Amino acid sequence: MLVSEEDALIPSQVEHEEKSKLHKTKEAINYGLRHPIKELKELKDFGVHHQLGIDKHPILIGLPFYILMASIPNAFIILISGVISPGDPDLPVFSKHGMWPFLCLINPVAMTALGYLLMAGFYCCAERPKPFRAFIPTLVILFVFELSLFVGICSFVGLFNLLGLVAIIIVHLTLFVTGALVLAIRRHYDSLRALFKYGAVQLVLFIFFAELVGFIIAYRYSAPKVQTGLTIALQITLFIFRKVLLALTKSFPLDYAMLISAFWIPNLADMFQTLAYPTIKAWWVFVIIWSVDFATSCIQLFFLTRGWFLFQAKAKDCCTLKPFRGDGSWTPEDKSYDPNDRGQSPNSQGFRIRQARFYFWRCFSRFSSCVFFLGSSAVLRYGFNAKYYIFSEHPYEYVSTVDFDYLTPEKYIQAVVFVSVLAVAMALAGIIGIVWVRFMYEDTWERLLEEVKGWDRTFFGMVAAIVVHNGVLCNFIIMYHFKVYWAYSREPTESDSIP
């Protein structure tokens, strides 16, 4: 039977359109964009879970990845802080037991590692195909700057208060200036604009980081009632900064914008808060902190309801502050699914899945901070360089407090028990969230499962980079040689209560 020329073209056209659709959706997943469920089901083979040969239960399969990423900073801490001695600050810098290992190895290596992680974050947000292949000359320049400047400063001036902030400022300035010059010379203007937007995000993160430094220093001076107030104030500040980051990351791919606002900054706050646990002066402060963390995590499940969606929609339209303002088009309510919704539209389905992401990232952030504390504190308390960290029972220098005291074994065990209970509570909160979303919002649950199946190695790498960045940063903040937590310290006097 003869086939017309027009009919003969139809199968090839359909095949071409299907291949084109498949290719475009694969690229969309790699860049962090999310398409409807039907298309994602066709492409689950491209996810990490299929690459491992197991993709039926992505939440359970993802658990080993989550535990691994929560543990990575501890490995770095054991290598740098538990093995390599930073040297004695009171001896000449280049003497046998001087602090030349800190100046020539620990600081430049650690700051270059932070620079690499920040560069990887930028390349992910700029949608570079291989974001973890950093620009080596920039890292070399950063290493040389950290080495030369710190050797010069500490050789002639010595250690001074808040020295660690100088090291971190050098990292940010070096990366931004060199990156801007390279992109301008190469005339990559789109990437240059993305760099300025990413720079604004990092500026907000640095301001929040500076506030966290003040938080942990104030914690050691404060009475128990004040410590409780500081914890609540930190949560309020975190909410404000998170909303600002949501506004600044609108132009970034949705997945990475969510990581910055829903995971990066909360995880930084969580890890810093764990550093303050050894200075808590009463057991009931632990109970209040545990109650606030567990309650606020579970209350976030209320944000998935339609009533909250309508309330916050009207509130945003009435707000005059840009980071919190809606677009004025909240009525009528749109119940369709928009996978790229960022919470500034009338799309209730997109808003719900966005809130679900916030909830689960919050639980993982708190859990990873507990793992960070349990692993790092043990190394920093009993390790080779214990005296240079705040977890030591016999620290190199004593910090001034309202009620001066060592970190006795009893207090350390009390902190470990609390953090262990908190880790279990956060795991329980995550399970409660899974059950709640699974049975109350089935469509949202199905979309979350498909998103997890679509995560690629770049996405997992970005999560690991954030955890390592925050963990290493917090670790060096409490190191004596950086003089941040140890700023404005003094020797104990006879009036201090020393056991």
PDB file of C-alpha atoms in Angstrom, residues 43-56 58 61 65 452-455 457:
ATOM      1  CA  LEU A  43      13.348  11.509  33.228  1.00  0.00           C
ATOM      2  CA  LYS A  44      13.926   9.872  36.619  1.00  0.00           C
ATOM      3  CA  ASP A  45      16.697   7.819  34.977  1.00  0.00           C
ATOM      4  CA  PHE A  46      18.888  10.914  34.968  1.00  0.00           C
ATOM      5  CA  GLY A  47      18.823  11.287  38.788  1.00  0.00           C
ATOM      6  CA  VAL A  48      21.519  10.168  41.213  1.00  0.00           C
ATOM      7  CA  HIS A  49      19.274   7.463  42.611  1.00  0.00           C
ATOM      8  CA  HIS A  50      18.967   5.734  39.242  1.00  0.00           C
ATOM      9  CA  GLN A  51      22.714   6.020  38.732  1.00  0.00           C
ATOM     10  CA  LEU A  52      23.045   3.912  41.888  1.00  0.00           C
ATOM     11  CA  GLY A  53      20.486   1.452  40.566  1.00  0.00           C
ATOM     12  CA  ILE A  54      17.958   2.255  43.325  1.00  0.00           C
ATOM     13  CA  ASP A  55      15.170   4.743  42.793  1.00  0.00           C
ATOM     14  CA  LYS A  56      11.970   3.325  44.292  1.00  0.00           C
ATOM     15  CA  PRO A  58      14.196   8.287  47.206  1.00  0.00           C
ATOM     16  CA  ILE A  61      17.858   6.099  49.635  1.00  0.00           C
ATOM     17  CA  PHE A  65      23.804  11.020  51.443  1.00  0.00           C
ATOM     18  CA  VAL A 452      14.384  14.121  44.914  1.00  0.00           C
ATOM     19  CA  LYS A 453      14.662  11.592  42.087  1.00  0.00           C
ATOM     20  CA  GLY A 454      15.786  14.384  39.775  1.00  0.00           C
ATOM     21  CA  TRP A 455      18.620  15.634  41.977  1.00  0.00           C
ATOM     22  CA  ARG A 457      25.526  15.259  41.421  1.00  0.00           C
TER      23      ARG A 457
END
